[in-house]
């Protein structure tokens, strides 16, 4: 898991970009392609500048600007936009006077992306994140009170919010209510399955419906355990032990 804070500290709009890319894997793949292309694009921009080929200069600046925006580099995209417009206007004076700033921007992006792709999110000195998805704030607070000293609790009031957290954070375990608005628990399980995360992140299902059909449907996925509402502190402690055992075995 890469340390996304490296990007956020550079003011990259990661969360906004994920609304377009859908998940971190797709986002990272595109980031890597962007990084690997920047050196040659910088050389091509310089070639077009030196040969007064302003049409191609503007086209390439536009391309870099668009990719930067899609990937959340909004401040840098503004730099590329100015050079795009200067290319379209054949404004050689602006380009000559500001080309070093453009190259420095590209170098800085490459440095940030090098740091990002060489990083590994280290939680050694931090609490591991447990995501709790439940539309009841009472339930969220009850669980947080009983695991908050050992874990960092991340809350979601529906499945859509849970998926957003799963896409943008390093989640250690998921406690998932089945009956939620917007996107229910089974849809979250399907999402985890589609992203091949269902066997990597331990999932404990929370439900007030203990009918055989519901329980069997839940266990059709490789979930870790079920917490039937209402449950007690000792039930929470039981699943925490199961979560630790999951990682010891894997």
Tab-separated table of C-alpha atoms in Angstrom:
chain	number	residue	atom	x	y	z
A	1	UNK	CA	0.000	0.000	0.000
A	2	UNK	CA	1.506	3.307	-1.094
A	3	UNK	CA	1.540	6.283	1.252
A	4	UNK	CA	-1.137	8.468	-0.303
A	5	UNK	CA	-0.244	11.263	2.126
A	6	UNK	CA	2.801	11.995	-0.070
A	7	UNK	CA	0.400	13.033	-2.817
A	8	UNK	CA	-1.975	14.872	-0.522
A	9	UNK	CA	0.892	16.846	1.039
A	10	UNK	CA	1.648	18.077	-2.496
A	11	UNK	CA	-2.010	19.162	-2.750
A	12	UNK	CA	-2.976	16.410	-5.168
A	13	UNK	CA	-6.767	16.009	-5.118
A	14	UNK	CA	-6.676	12.241	-4.664
A	15	UNK	CA	-10.211	11.802	-3.321
A	16	UNK	CA	-11.712	13.834	-6.155
A	17	UNK	CA	-9.710	11.869	-8.733
A	18	UNK	CA	-10.939	8.567	-7.318
A	19	UNK	CA	-14.478	9.584	-8.250
A	20	UNK	CA	-13.267	9.397	-11.861
A	21	UNK	CA	-10.888	6.397	-11.684
A	22	UNK	CA	-13.052	4.310	-9.344
A	23	UNK	CA	-10.338	2.619	-7.263
A	24	UNK	CA	-6.723	3.004	-6.157
A	25	UNK	CA	-5.394	0.298	-8.469
A	26	UNK	CA	-6.686	2.043	-11.597
A	27	UNK	CA	-5.546	5.395	-10.262
A	28	UNK	CA	-2.045	4.097	-9.490
A	29	UNK	CA	-1.719	2.505	-12.930
A	30	UNK	CA	-2.547	5.832	-14.571
A	31	UNK	CA	-0.223	7.728	-12.233
A	32	UNK	CA	2.632	5.421	-13.200
A	33	UNK	CA	1.966	5.888	-16.927
A	34	UNK	CA	1.878	9.648	-16.382
A	35	UNK	CA	5.171	9.584	-14.484
A	36	UNK	CA	6.908	7.446	-17.081
A	37	UNK	CA	5.815	9.733	-19.914
A	38	UNK	CA	6.833	13.063	-18.390
A	39	UNK	CA	10.536	13.006	-19.231
A	40	UNK	CA	9.979	12.420	-22.956
A	41	UNK	CA	7.137	14.964	-23.033
A	42	UNK	CA	9.405	17.539	-21.414
A	43	UNK	CA	12.038	16.874	-24.085
A	44	UNK	CA	9.424	17.174	-26.833
A	45	UNK	CA	8.174	20.493	-25.440
A	46	UNK	CA	11.728	21.815	-25.514
A	47	UNK	CA	12.178	20.563	-29.080
A	48	UNK	CA	8.967	22.316	-30.212
A	49	UNK	CA	10.028	25.501	-28.431
A	50	UNK	CA	13.485	25.529	-29.983
A	51	UNK	CA	11.975	25.011	-33.432
A	52	UNK	CA	9.160	27.537	-32.948
A	53	UNK	CA	6.609	24.795	-33.570
A	54	UNK	CA	3.933	26.488	-31.530
A	55	UNK	CA	1.007	24.382	-32.760
A	56	UNK	CA	2.538	21.140	-31.512
A	57	UNK	CA	3.804	22.903	-28.387
A	58	UNK	CA	0.259	23.929	-27.490
A	59	UNK	CA	-1.159	20.488	-28.301
A	60	UNK	CA	1.365	18.729	-26.061
A	61	UNK	CA	0.907	21.240	-23.233
A	62	UNK	CA	-2.838	20.626	-23.505
A	63	UNK	CA	-2.289	16.860	-23.253
A	64	UNK	CA	-0.147	17.169	-20.121
A	65	UNK	CA	-2.644	19.599	-18.604
A	66	UNK	CA	-5.553	17.207	-19.153
A	67	UNK	CA	-3.698	14.241	-17.655
A	68	UNK	CA	-2.620	16.328	-14.668
A	69	UNK	CA	-6.236	17.356	-14.026
A	70	UNK	CA	-7.561	13.805	-14.295
A	71	UNK	CA	-4.965	12.709	-11.739
A	72	UNK	CA	-5.635	15.540	-9.288
A	73	UNK	CA	-2.592	17.770	-9.950
A	74	UNK	CA	-4.821	20.816	-10.214
A	75	UNK	CA	-2.245	23.502	-9.347
A	76	UNK	CA	0.244	22.101	-11.861
A	77	UNK	CA	-2.490	21.848	-14.494
A	78	UNK	CA	-2.794	25.644	-14.330
A	79	UNK	CA	0.878	25.958	-15.315
A	80	UNK	CA	0.374	23.684	-18.311
A	81	UNK	CA	-2.795	25.573	-19.271
A	82	UNK	CA	-0.874	28.846	-19.546
A	83	UNK	CA	1.644	27.200	-21.864
A	84	UNK	CA	-1.147	25.607	-23.872
A	85	UNK	CA	-2.696	29.025	-24.474
A	86	UNK	CA	0.692	30.549	-25.236
A	87	UNK	CA	1.306	27.839	-27.829
A	88	UNK	CA	-2.063	28.477	-29.469
A	89	UNK	CA	-1.278	32.204	-29.577
A	90	UNK	CA	2.335	31.611	-30.732
A	91	UNK	CA	3.391	33.725	-27.759
A	92	UNK	CA	7.105	32.983	-27.983
A	93	UNK	CA	8.012	35.642	-25.400
A	94	UNK	CA	5.867	34.072	-22.681
A	95	UNK	CA	7.105	30.570	-23.466
A	96	UNK	CA	10.780	31.582	-23.465
A	97	UNK	CA	10.436	33.562	-20.241
A	98	UNK	CA	8.494	30.846	-18.407
A	99	UNK	CA	9.861	27.618	-19.843
A	100	UNK	CA	12.195	27.002	-16.899
A	101	UNK	CA	9.193	27.192	-14.541
A	102	UNK	CA	7.389	24.639	-16.698
A	103	UNK	CA	10.342	22.244	-16.615
A	104	UNK	CA	10.700	22.698	-12.842
A	105	UNK	CA	7.023	21.833	-12.443
A	106	UNK	CA	7.502	18.624	-14.407
A	107	UNK	CA	10.609	17.727	-12.395
A	108	UNK	CA	8.738	18.310	-9.130
A	109	UNK	CA	5.827	16.104	-10.223
A	110	UNK	CA	8.266	13.352	-11.145
A	111	UNK	CA	10.008	13.649	-7.764
A	112	UNK	CA	6.700	13.442	-5.904
A	113	UNK	CA	5.614	10.417	-7.922
A	114	UNK	CA	8.991	8.733	-7.438
A	115	UNK	CA	8.602	9.186	-3.685
A	116	UNK	CA	5.035	7.896	-3.830
A	117	UNK	CA	5.828	4.751	-5.809
A	118	UNK	CA	8.843	3.998	-3.634
A	119	UNK	CA	6.787	4.412	-0.476
A	120	UNK	CA	5.036	1.890	1.678
A	121	UNK	CA	2.450	3.012	4.183
A	122	UNK	CA	3.860	2.160	7.588
A	123	UNK	CA	1.387	1.668	10.378
A	124	UNK	CA	3.935	0.376	12.879
A	125	UNK	CA	3.550	3.376	15.135
A	126	UNK	CA	-0.069	4.071	14.292
A	127	UNK	CA	-3.318	2.426	15.133
A	128	UNK	CA	-4.640	0.130	12.438
A	129	UNK	CA	-7.827	1.312	10.748
A	130	UNK	CA	-11.012	-0.655	11.301
A	131	UNK	CA	-13.885	0.482	9.112
A	132	UNK	CA	-17.355	0.231	10.641
A	133	UNK	CA	-20.232	0.592	8.194
A	134	UNK	CA	-23.634	0.967	9.847
A	135	UNK	CA	-26.496	3.427	9.401
A	136	UNK	CA	-26.974	3.599	13.194
A	137	UNK	CA	-24.793	6.186	14.901
A	138	UNK	CA	-25.581	4.514	18.212
A	139	UNK	CA	-24.082	1.281	16.914
A	140	UNK	CA	-21.062	3.080	15.452
A	141	UNK	CA	-20.385	4.844	18.736
A	142	UNK	CA	-20.889	1.678	20.794
A	143	UNK	CA	-18.303	-0.236	18.781
A	144	UNK	CA	-15.900	2.707	18.733
A	145	UNK	CA	-16.045	2.999	22.517
A	146	UNK	CA	-15.021	-0.617	22.842
A	147	UNK	CA	-12.209	-0.790	20.270
A	148	UNK	CA	-11.045	2.827	20.048
A	149	UNK	CA	-8.110	2.422	22.406
A	150	UNK	CA	-6.512	-0.259	20.255
A	151	UNK	CA	-7.700	0.708	16.761
A	152	UNK	CA	-8.451	3.815	14.753
A	153	UNK	CA	-12.150	3.651	13.936
A	154	UNK	CA	-13.278	4.814	10.504
A	155	UNK	CA	-17.050	5.317	10.222
A	156	UNK	CA	-19.432	4.999	7.282
A	157	UNK	CA	-23.215	5.439	7.413
A	158	UNK	CA	-23.921	3.501	4.233
A	159	UNK	CA	-22.277	1.196	1.740
A	160	UNK	CA	-21.343	3.983	-0.657
A	161	UNK	CA	-19.328	5.713	2.051
A	162	UNK	CA	-17.763	2.377	3.011
A	163	UNK	CA	-16.569	1.787	-0.557
A	164	UNK	CA	-15.108	5.294	-0.706
A	165	UNK	CA	-13.140	4.590	2.488
A	166	UNK	CA	-11.955	1.248	1.151
A	167	UNK	CA	-10.695	2.933	-2.004
A	168	UNK	CA	-8.804	5.734	-0.296
A	169	UNK	CA	-7.518	4.231	2.956
A	170	UNK	CA	-5.510	1.285	4.197
A	171	UNK	CA	-8.271	-0.662	5.974
A	172	UNK	CA	-7.223	-3.401	8.397
A	173	UNK	CA	-10.693	-4.904	8.879
A	174	UNK	CA	-14.325	-4.174	8.056
A	175	UNK	CA	-17.365	-4.499	10.316
A	176	UNK	CA	-20.250	-4.365	7.873
A	177	UNK	CA	-23.959	-3.931	8.493
A	178	UNK	CA	-26.081	-5.637	5.840
A	179	UNK	CA	-29.155	-3.406	5.926
A	180	UNK	CA	-28.078	0.129	4.959
A	181	UNK	CA	-29.473	2.830	2.652
A	182	UNK	CA	-27.954	3.930	-0.675
A	183	UNK	CA	-25.715	0.863	-0.969
A	184	UNK	CA	-26.337	-2.146	1.268
A	185	UNK	CA	-23.889	-4.566	2.832
A	186	UNK	CA	-24.277	-7.249	0.174
A	187	UNK	CA	-23.388	-4.693	-2.504
A	188	UNK	CA	-20.245	-3.845	-0.540
A	189	UNK	CA	-19.396	-7.556	-0.406
A	190	UNK	CA	-19.848	-7.731	-4.176
A	191	UNK	CA	-17.548	-4.731	-4.568
A	192	UNK	CA	-14.882	-6.437	-2.431
A	193	UNK	CA	-15.265	-9.583	-4.490
A	194	UNK	CA	-14.953	-7.715	-7.797
A	195	UNK	CA	-11.765	-6.008	-6.615
A	196	UNK	CA	-10.336	-9.270	-5.240
A	197	UNK	CA	-10.258	-7.781	-1.742
A	198	UNK	CA	-12.756	-10.145	-0.149
A	199	UNK	CA	-10.011	-12.553	0.923
A	200	UNK	CA	-7.469	-9.860	1.791
A	201	UNK	CA	-9.511	-7.764	4.217
A	202	UNK	CA	-11.250	-9.628	7.057
A	203	UNK	CA	-14.973	-8.843	7.060
A	204	UNK	CA	-17.319	-9.263	10.003
A	205	UNK	CA	-20.975	-8.926	9.079
A	206	UNK	CA	-23.345	-7.078	11.423
A	207	UNK	CA	-27.038	-7.896	11.140
A	208	UNK	CA	-30.286	-7.824	13.032
A	209	UNK	CA	-31.692	-10.424	10.656
A	210	UNK	CA	-30.589	-13.840	11.894
A	211	UNK	CA	-32.826	-15.839	9.557
A	212	UNK	CA	-31.089	-18.807	7.898
A	213	UNK	CA	-31.508	-17.282	4.429
A	214	UNK	CA	-29.675	-14.094	5.398
A	215	UNK	CA	-26.925	-15.858	7.342
A	216	UNK	CA	-26.368	-18.398	4.563
A	217	UNK	CA	-26.298	-15.631	1.967
A	218	UNK	CA	-23.671	-13.779	4.017
A	219	UNK	CA	-21.522	-16.881	4.458
A	220	UNK	CA	-21.629	-17.465	0.708
A	221	UNK	CA	-18.854	-14.872	0.791
A	222	UNK	CA	-15.593	-15.663	2.606
A	223	UNK	CA	-16.482	-13.493	5.588
A	224	UNK	CA	-14.789	-13.965	8.928
A	225	UNK	CA	-17.733	-13.899	11.317
A	226	UNK	CA	-21.228	-12.570	12.031
A	227	UNK	CA	-22.296	-10.269	14.841
A	228	UNK	CA	-26.023	-10.655	15.451
A	229	UNK	CA	-27.709	-7.572	16.890
A	230	UNK	CA	-27.962	-6.902	19.740
A	231	UNK	CA	-24.487	-7.990	20.742
A	232	UNK	CA	-22.295	-7.404	23.772
A	233	UNK	CA	-18.729	-6.283	24.378
A	234	UNK	CA	-17.544	-9.891	24.671
A	235	UNK	CA	-18.871	-10.525	21.150
A	236	UNK	CA	-16.809	-7.627	19.832
A	237	UNK	CA	-13.741	-8.959	21.632
A	238	UNK	CA	-14.328	-12.341	20.013
A	239	UNK	CA	-14.249	-10.963	16.496
A	240	UNK	CA	-11.159	-8.863	17.263
A	241	UNK	CA	-9.368	-12.066	18.201
A	242	UNK	CA	-10.572	-13.610	14.942
A	243	UNK	CA	-9.244	-10.636	12.977
A	244	UNK	CA	-5.818	-10.955	14.563
A	245	UNK	CA	-5.824	-14.681	13.858
A	246	UNK	CA	-6.695	-13.959	10.226
A	247	UNK	CA	-3.491	-11.957	9.781
A	248	UNK	CA	-1.380	-14.458	11.694
A	249	UNK	CA	-2.503	-17.210	9.316
A	250	UNK	CA	-1.990	-15.063	6.244
